[in-house]
XYZ file of C-alpha atoms in Angstrom:
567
model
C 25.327 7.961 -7.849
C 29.261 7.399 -9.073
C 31.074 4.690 -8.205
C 33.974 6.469 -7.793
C 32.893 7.439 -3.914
C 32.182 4.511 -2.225
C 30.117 4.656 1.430
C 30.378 2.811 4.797
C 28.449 -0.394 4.965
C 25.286 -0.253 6.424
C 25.209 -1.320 10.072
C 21.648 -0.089 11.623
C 21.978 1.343 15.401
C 19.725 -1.417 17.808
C 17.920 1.725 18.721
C 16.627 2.588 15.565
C 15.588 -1.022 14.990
C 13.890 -1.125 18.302
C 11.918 2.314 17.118
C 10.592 0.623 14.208
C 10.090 -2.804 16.206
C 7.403 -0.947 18.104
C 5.958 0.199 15.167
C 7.290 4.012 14.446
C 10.149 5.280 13.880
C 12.334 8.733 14.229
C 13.370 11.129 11.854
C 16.700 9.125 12.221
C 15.450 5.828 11.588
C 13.357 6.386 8.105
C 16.139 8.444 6.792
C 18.362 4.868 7.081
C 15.641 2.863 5.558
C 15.829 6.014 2.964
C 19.715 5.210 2.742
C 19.357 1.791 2.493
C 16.794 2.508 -0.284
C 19.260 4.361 -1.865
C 21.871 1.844 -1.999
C 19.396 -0.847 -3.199
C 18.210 1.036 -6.115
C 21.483 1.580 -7.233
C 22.536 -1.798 -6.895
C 19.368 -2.687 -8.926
C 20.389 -0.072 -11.907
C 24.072 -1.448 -11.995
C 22.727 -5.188 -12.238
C 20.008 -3.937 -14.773
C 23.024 -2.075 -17.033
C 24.937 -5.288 -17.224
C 21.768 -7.230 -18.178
C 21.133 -4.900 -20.918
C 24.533 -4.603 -22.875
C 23.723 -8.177 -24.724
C 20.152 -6.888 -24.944
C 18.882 -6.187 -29.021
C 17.163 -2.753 -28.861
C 16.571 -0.136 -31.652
C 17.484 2.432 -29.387
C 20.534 4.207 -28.218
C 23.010 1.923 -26.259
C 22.090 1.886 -22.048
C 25.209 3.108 -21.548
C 24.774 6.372 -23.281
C 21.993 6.954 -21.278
C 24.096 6.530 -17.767
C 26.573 8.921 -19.073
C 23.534 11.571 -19.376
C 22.296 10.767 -16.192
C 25.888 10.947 -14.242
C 26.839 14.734 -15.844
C 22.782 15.935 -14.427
C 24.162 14.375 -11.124
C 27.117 16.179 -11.035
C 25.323 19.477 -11.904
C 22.465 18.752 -9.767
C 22.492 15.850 -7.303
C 19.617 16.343 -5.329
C 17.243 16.642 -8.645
C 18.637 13.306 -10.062
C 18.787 11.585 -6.944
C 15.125 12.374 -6.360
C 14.142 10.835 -9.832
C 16.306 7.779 -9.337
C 14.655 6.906 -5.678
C 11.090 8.142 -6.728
C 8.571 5.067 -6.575
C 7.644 4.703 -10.214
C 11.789 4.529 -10.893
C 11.484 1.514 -8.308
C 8.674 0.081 -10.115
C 9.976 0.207 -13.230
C 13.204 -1.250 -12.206
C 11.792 -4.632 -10.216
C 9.557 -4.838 -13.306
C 12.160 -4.855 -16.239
C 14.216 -7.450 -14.056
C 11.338 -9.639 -14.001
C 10.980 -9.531 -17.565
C 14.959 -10.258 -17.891
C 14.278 -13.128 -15.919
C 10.584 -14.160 -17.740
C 8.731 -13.869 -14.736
C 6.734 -10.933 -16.188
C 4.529 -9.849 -19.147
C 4.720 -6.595 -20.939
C 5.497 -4.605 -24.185
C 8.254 -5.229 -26.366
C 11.249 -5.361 -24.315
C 12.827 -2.845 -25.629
C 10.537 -0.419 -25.152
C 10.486 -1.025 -21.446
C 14.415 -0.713 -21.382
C 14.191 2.041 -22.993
C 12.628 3.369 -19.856
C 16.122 4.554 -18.737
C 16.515 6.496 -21.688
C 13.541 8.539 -20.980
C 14.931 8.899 -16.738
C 18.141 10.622 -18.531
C 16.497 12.721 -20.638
C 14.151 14.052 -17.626
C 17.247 14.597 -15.895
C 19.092 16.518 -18.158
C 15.815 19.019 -18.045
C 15.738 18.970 -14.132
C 19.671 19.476 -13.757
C 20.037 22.053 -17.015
C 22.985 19.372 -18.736
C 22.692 18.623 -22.209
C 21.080 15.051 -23.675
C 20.316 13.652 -26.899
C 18.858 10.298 -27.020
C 16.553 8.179 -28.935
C 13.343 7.132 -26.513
C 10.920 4.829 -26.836
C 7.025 6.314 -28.168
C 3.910 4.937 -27.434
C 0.868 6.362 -29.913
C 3.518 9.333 -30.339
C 4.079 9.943 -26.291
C 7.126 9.922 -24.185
C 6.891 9.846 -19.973
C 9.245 12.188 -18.923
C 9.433 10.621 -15.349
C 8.568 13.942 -12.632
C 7.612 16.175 -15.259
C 4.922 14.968 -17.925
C 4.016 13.725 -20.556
C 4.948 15.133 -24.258
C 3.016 14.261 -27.274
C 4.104 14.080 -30.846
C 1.148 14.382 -33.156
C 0.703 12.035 -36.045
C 2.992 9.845 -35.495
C 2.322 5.970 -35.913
C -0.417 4.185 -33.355
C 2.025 1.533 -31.082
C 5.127 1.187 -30.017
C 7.800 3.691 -32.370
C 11.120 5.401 -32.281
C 11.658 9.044 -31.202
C 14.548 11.384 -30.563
C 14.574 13.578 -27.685
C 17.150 16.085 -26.620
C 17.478 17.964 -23.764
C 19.380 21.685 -23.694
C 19.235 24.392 -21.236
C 15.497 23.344 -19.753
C 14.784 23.530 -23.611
C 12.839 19.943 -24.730
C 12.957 18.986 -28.700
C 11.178 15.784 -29.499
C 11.311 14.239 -32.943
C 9.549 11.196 -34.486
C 12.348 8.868 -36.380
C 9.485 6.999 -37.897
C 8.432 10.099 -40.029
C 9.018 13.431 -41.422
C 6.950 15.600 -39.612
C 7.847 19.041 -37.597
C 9.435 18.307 -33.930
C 7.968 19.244 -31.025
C 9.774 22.085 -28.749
C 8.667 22.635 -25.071
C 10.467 25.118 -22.952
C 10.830 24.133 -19.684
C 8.354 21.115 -19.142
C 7.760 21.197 -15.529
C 5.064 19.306 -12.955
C 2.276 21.523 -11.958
C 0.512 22.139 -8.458
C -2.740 20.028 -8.214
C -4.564 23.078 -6.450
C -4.171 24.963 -10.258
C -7.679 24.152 -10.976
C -7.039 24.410 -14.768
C -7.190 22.519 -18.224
C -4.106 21.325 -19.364
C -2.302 24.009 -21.522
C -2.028 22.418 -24.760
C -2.697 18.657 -26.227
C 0.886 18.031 -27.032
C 1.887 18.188 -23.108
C 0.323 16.876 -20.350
C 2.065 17.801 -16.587
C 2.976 15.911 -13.551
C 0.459 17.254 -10.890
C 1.237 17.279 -7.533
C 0.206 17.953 -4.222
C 1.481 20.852 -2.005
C 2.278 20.289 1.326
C 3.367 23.265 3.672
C 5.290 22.200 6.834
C 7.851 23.249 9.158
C 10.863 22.509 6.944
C 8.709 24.210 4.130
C 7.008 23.241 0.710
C 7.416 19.377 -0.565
C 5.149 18.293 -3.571
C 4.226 15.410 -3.580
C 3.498 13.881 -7.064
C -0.234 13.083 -8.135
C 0.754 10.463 -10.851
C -1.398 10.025 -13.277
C 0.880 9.330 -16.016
C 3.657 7.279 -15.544
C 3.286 3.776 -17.024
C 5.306 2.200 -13.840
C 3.309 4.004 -11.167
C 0.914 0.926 -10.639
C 2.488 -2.045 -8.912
C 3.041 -4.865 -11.054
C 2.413 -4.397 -14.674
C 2.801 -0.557 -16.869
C -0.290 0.503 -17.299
C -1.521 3.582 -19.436
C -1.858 7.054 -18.233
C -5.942 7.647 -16.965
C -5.426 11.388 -16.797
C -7.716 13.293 -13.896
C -9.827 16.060 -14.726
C -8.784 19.224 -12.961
C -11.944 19.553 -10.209
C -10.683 15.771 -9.271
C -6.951 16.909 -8.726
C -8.239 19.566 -7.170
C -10.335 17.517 -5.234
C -7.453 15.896 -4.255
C -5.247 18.361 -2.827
C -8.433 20.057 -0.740
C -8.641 16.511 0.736
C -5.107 16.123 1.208
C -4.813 19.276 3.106
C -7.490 17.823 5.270
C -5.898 14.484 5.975
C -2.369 15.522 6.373
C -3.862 18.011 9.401
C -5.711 15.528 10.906
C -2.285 12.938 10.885
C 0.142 15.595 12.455
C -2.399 16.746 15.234
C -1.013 14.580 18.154
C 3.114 14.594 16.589
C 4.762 12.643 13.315
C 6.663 9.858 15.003
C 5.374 6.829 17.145
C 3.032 3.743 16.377
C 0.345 5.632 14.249
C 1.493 8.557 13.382
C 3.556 9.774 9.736
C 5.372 12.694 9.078
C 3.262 13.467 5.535
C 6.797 14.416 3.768
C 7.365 11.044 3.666
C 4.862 10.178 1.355
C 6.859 10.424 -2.297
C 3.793 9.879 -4.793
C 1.005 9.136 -4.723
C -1.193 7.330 -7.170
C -5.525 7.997 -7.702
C -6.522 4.811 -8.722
C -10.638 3.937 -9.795
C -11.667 7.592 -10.839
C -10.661 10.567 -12.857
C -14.112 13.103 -12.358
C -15.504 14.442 -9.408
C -18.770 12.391 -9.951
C -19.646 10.213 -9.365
C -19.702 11.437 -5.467
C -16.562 9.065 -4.095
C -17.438 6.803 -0.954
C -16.623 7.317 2.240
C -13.995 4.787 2.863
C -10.953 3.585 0.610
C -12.136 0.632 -1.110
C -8.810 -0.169 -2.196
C -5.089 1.092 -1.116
C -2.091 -0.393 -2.118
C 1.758 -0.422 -1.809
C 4.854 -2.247 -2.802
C 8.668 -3.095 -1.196
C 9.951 -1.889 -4.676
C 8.150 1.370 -4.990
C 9.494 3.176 -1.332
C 7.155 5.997 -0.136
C 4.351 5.257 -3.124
C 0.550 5.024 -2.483
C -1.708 3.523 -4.817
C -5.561 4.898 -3.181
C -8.754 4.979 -4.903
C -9.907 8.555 -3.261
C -12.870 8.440 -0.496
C -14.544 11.508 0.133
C -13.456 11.524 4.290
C -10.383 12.862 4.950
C -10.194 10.803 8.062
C -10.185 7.523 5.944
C -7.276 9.360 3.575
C -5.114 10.058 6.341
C -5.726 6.375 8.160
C -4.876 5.112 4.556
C -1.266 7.536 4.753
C -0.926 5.753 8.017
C -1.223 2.333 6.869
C 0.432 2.202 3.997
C 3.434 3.883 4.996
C 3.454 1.407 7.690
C 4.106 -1.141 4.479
C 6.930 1.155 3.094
C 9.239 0.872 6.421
C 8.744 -2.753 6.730
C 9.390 -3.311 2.814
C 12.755 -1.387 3.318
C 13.521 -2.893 6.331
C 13.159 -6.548 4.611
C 15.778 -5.043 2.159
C 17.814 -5.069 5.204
C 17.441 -8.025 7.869
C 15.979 -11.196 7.190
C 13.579 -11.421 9.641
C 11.760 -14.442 9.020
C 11.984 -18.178 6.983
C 9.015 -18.079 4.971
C 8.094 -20.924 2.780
C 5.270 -19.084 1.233
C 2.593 -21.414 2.077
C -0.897 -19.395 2.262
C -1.803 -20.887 5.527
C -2.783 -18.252 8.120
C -5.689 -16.207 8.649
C -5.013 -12.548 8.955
C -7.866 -10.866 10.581
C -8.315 -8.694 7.989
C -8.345 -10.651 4.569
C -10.873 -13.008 3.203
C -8.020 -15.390 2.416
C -5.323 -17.116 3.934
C -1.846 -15.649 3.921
C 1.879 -16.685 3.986
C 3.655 -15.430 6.790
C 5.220 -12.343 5.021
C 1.733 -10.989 4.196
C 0.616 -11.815 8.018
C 3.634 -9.818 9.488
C 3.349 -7.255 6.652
C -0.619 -6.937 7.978
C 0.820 -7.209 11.827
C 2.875 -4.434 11.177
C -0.068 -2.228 9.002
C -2.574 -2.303 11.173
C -0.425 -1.711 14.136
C 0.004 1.931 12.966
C -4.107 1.909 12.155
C -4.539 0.500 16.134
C -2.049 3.906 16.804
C -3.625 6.036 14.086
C -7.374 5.953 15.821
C -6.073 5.588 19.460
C -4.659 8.921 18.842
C -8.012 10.165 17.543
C -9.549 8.910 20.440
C -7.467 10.683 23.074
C -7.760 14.334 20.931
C -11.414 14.455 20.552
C -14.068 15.116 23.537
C -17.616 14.368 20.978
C -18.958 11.311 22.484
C -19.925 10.044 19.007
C -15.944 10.000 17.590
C -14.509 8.795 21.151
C -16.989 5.442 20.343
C -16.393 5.350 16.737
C -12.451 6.071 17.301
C -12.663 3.807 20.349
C -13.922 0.728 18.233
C -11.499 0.584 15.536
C -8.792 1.314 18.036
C -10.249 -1.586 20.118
C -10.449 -3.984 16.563
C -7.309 -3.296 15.177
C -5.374 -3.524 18.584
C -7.058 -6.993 19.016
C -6.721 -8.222 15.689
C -3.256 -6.986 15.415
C -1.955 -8.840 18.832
C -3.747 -11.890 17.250
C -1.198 -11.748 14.115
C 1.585 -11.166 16.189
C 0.583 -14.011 18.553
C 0.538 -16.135 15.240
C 3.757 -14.838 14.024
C 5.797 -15.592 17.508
C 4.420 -19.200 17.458
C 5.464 -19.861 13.749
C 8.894 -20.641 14.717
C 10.203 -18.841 11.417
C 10.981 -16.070 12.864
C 14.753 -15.173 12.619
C 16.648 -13.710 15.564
C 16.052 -10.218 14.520
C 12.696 -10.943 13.458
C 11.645 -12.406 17.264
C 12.498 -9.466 18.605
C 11.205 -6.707 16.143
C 7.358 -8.951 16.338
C 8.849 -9.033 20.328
C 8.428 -5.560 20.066
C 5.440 -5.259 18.066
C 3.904 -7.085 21.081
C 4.893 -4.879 23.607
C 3.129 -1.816 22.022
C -0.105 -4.036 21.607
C -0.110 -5.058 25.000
C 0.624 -1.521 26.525
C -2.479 -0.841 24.376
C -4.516 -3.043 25.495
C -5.034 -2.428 28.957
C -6.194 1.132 27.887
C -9.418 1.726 28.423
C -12.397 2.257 25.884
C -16.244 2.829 26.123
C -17.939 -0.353 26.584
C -20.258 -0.355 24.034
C -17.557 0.255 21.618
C -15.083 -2.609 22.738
C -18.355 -4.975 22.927
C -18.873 -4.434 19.146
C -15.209 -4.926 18.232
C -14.903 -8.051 19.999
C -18.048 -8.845 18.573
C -16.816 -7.832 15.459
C -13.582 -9.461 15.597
C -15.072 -12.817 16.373
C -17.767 -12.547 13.224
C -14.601 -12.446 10.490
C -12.960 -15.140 11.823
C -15.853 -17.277 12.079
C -16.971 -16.679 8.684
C -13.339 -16.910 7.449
C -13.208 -20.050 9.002
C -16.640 -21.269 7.631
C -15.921 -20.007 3.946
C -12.048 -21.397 3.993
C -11.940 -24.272 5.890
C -12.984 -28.208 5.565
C -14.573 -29.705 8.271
C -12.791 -32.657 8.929
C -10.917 -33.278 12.005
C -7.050 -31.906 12.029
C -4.054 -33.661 11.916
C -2.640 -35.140 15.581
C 0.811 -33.825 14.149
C -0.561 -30.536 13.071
C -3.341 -29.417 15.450
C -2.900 -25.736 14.204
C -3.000 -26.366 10.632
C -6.462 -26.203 8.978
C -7.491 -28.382 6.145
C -8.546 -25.985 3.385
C -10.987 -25.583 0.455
C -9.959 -26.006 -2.857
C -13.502 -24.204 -3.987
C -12.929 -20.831 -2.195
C -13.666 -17.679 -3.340
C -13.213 -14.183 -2.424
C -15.762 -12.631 -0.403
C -16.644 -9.095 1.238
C -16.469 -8.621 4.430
C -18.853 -5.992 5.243
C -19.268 -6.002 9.256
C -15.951 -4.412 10.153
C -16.876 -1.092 9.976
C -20.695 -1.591 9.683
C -20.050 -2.049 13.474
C -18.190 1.113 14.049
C -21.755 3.059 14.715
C -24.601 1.176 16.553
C -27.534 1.926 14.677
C -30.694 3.989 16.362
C -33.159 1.410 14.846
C -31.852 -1.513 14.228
C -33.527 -4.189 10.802
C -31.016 -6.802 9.954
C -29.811 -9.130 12.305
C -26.224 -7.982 11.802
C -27.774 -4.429 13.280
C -29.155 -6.035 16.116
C -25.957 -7.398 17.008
C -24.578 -4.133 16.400
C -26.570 -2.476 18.589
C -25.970 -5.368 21.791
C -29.259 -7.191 21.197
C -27.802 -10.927 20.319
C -31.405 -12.575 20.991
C -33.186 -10.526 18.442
C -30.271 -11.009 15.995
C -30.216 -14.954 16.648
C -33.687 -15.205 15.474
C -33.370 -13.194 12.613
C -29.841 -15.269 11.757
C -32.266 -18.535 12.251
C -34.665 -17.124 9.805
C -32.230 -16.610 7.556
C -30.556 -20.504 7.644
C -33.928 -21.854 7.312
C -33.404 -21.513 4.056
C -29.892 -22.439 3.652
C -28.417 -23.510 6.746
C -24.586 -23.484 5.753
C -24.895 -19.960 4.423
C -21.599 -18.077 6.129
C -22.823 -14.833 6.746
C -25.822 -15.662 8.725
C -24.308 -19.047 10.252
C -21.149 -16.897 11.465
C -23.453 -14.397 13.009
C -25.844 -17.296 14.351
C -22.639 -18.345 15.509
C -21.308 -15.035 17.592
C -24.855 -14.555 18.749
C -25.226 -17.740 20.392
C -22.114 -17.166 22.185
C -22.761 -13.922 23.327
C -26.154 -15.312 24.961
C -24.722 -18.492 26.408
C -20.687 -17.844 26.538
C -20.066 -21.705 27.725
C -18.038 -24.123 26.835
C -20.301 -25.526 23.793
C -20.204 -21.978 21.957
C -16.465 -21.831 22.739
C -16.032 -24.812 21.069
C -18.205 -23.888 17.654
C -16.163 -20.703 17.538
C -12.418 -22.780 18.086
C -14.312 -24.900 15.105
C -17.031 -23.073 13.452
C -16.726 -25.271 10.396
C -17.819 -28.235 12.423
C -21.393 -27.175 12.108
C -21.380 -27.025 7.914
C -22.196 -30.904 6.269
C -19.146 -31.946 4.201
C -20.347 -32.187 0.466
C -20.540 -35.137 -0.939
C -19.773 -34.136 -4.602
């Protein structure tokens, strides 16, 4: 991390571009995107230190802090170096240069400078160097970024001054806003998530994490519960986990990252689980109640390299798609850090088979590229199981996603935005997908996923777009609503399993019995015909029944058949 030995500028070999064109990627290739993560962040720190030297702040000057950090790096590289790339270190650092810009809310400002103060001190523990800095306090805590969180009793509610120093592993943590005892913790470290144990005292809370056992041996991955910058926009406060959730957790973990090895840790689908660098449980901090099945929500960001955000299911086969897929997003974020591999004017214009909305073309690439690996995630559970039950269920969302993923790319080549390098990485996006889809799956399961594919984007279309004829000079671009609102979309994997006695009309569908599910659709519109649930599967069912050129033509232009209000 010194200036003092500079490095070779980054020039990516074509091959390891065309590896992550395709949608995976080597060993090789993710440790350049790790490199030019590297570089990035440090760029990002040395543009943040010259913002804050005019900066007012009660607190020690920045630069004190960099000369703590630089002797732990000289004692121990690897330890800093770890804390400077981790996600929440990422997150923290896009965030505080949005606030030095005013793009972004938050705490006193100081306080969220003071951030780096709090990295050196950490450091200084992890590398065995010497610190003594004041840190920032909130209600008498400090983050100690990889290791924990310490907390000084009786000190002020809010936002307060603190001294910490560092010495020999040794932590002593003082309040500057009153006289009482300091707080001494020898060697604050992160515990394993397995540990299924109270915390061992009220005045310090550890970084869990999950072990994972490979080849090259034990990585933990952190469990981050704590860190304010661990989310992906905003800091948010700690929402500590009991300990049968983190061990939950790991048990479930161990599950998933078996299931995503199985068939090999490189190509389109597939992760090598040391990759992952935190994750973060989102939604829930108990056992109970009982989690869902699925991830309701996932999430990642270009800033935060190898983070997870993932509210937990209870499936270990929806954990380790979600691994999958939002890794995916972490080697395209770093790559955009890289090439410029598209002109986007941000316009929300496209539909993305998978969102309720309509998306610029950075979020329709980003999706491309996401559900790629999910197309290569369950044709790899496909091929590895011989239960007739998972083949169809692993056959359907490979069938979905491959479908829905050429679709994007389709979109994306005809956008004419794409750069040079960004043809031919979609280019080779395309080539994966079309491999794919001349593999075969059961019937019954690539009937549903057509079947299910057509049902979003008819009732995207229906609930986004106006029907009024397009423009002559725009014949792709759809008029939109300005009263839209988000809405679920509960079909995609309601399809996955045909049900053995089908009710609803979306069942009968499911199950390959369009007339039955017509009539219950038409029962449904009789009382409000422009519904979009029921008019999208009306819709789909009507085509499947009579597949002519009149039901082509309501499914090119489903909103055709809703009245235009006259408000």
């Amino acid at each position: 991390m010194t200036s003092e030995q500079p490095r070779p500028p980054l020039r990516m070999p074509s091959h390891l571009f065309e590896e992550l064109g395709v949608g995976g990627g080597s060993s090789e290739a993710l440790a350049f995107l790790a490199r030019g993560e590297r570089v990035r962040r440090l760029l990002l720190l040395r543009t943040l230190l010259a913002r804050l030297d005019a900066a007012p702040t009660p607190l020690d000057a920045p630069a004190e802090a960099w000369r703590a950090l630089k002797n732990a790096a000289a004692k121990d590289p690897g330890q800093v170096e770890r804390l400077l790339l981790a996600p929440q270190t990422g997150g923290w650092l896009a965030h505080v240069l949005r606030r030095l810009h005013g793009t972004a809310p938050g705490p006193k400002l100081w306080a969220e400078t003071g951030h780096l103060n709090a990295l050196a001190v950490s450091a200084a523990l992890r590398a065995g160097t010497e610190a003594d800095l004041t840190v920032p306090l909130t209600d008498g805590a400090l983050i100690l970024p990889g290791l924990g969180m310490a907390r000084l009793p009786g000190t002020p509610p809010g936002l307060s001054v603190g001294r910490a120093r560092a010495r020999g592993g040794e932590l002593t943590l003082l309040s500057e806003a009153t006289d009482l005892p300091a707080l001494v913790l020898r060697d604050p470290a992160s515990v394993p998530a397995a540990e299924d144990v109270p915390d061992p005292a009220p005045h310090w809370l550890p970084l869990r994490t999950l072990t994972l056992t490979g080849p090259s041996g034990t990585v933990a991955v952190p469990l981050d519960d704590l860190d304010p910058y661990r989310d992906l926009d905003d800091p948010i406060a700690p929402a500590r986990l009991d300990a049968g959730e983190a061990a939950e957790w790991q048990r479930l973990f161990d599950e998933a990252v078996g299931i995503v090895v199985a068939r090999g840790m490189y190509g389109p689908g597939r992760l090598d689980p040391a990759e992952i660098r935190a994750i973060v449980p989102w939604g829930r901090t108990s056992v109970l109640p009982a989690a869902p099945p699925t991830v309701r929500l996932s999430a990642s960001s270009g800033d935060s390299y190898g983070g997870m955000v993932i509210a937990r299911p209870a499936d270990p086969l929806a954990l380790a798609e979600t691994f999958v897929h939002e890794f995916q997003h972490s080697k395209l974020g770093a790559l955009l850090h890289l090439f410029r591999l598209l002109d986007d004017d941000r316009e929300e214009r496209y539909y993305a088979p998978w969102r309720g909305d309509p998306r610029h073309l950075t979020g329709l690439l980003h999706g491309a590229y996401a559900f790629t690996g999910v197309a290569g995630f369950w044709r790899d559970r496909m091929a590895e199981t011989r239960r007739p039950e998972t083949v169809e269920v692993a056959g359907y969302h490979f069938a979905l996603r491959r479908t829905q993923s050429r679709l994007a790319v389709r979109t994306l080549l005809a956008s004419g935005r794409l750069t040079v390098q960004g043809h031919g990485f979609v280019a080779g996006l395309a080539r994966t997908l079309d491999g794919w889809l001349r593999e075969t799956v059961p019937v019954s399961a690539l009937t549903r996923a057509r079947m299910a594919a057509a049902l979003h984007r008819t009732e995207w279309r229906l609930r986004n777009v106006l029907p009024v004829p397009v423009s002559p000079a725009a014949p792709d671009t759809p008029v939109f609503r300005t009263d839209r609102v988000s809405w679920p979309d509960t079909r995609t994997y309601a399809f996955a399993v045909p049900p053995d006695v089908p009710r609803t009309a979306d069942e009968h569908l499911a199950a390959g019995d369009p007339a039955a599910a017509l009539t219950r659709y038409a029962d449904e519109l009789s009382a409000d015909p422009t519904e979009p649930h029921a008019l999208a599967g009306w819709i789909v069912a009507r085509a499947a029944l009579d597949p002519g050129r009149t039901t082509r033509r309501m499914l090119a232009r489903p909103e055709l058949l809703q009245p235009l209000s006259s408000g």
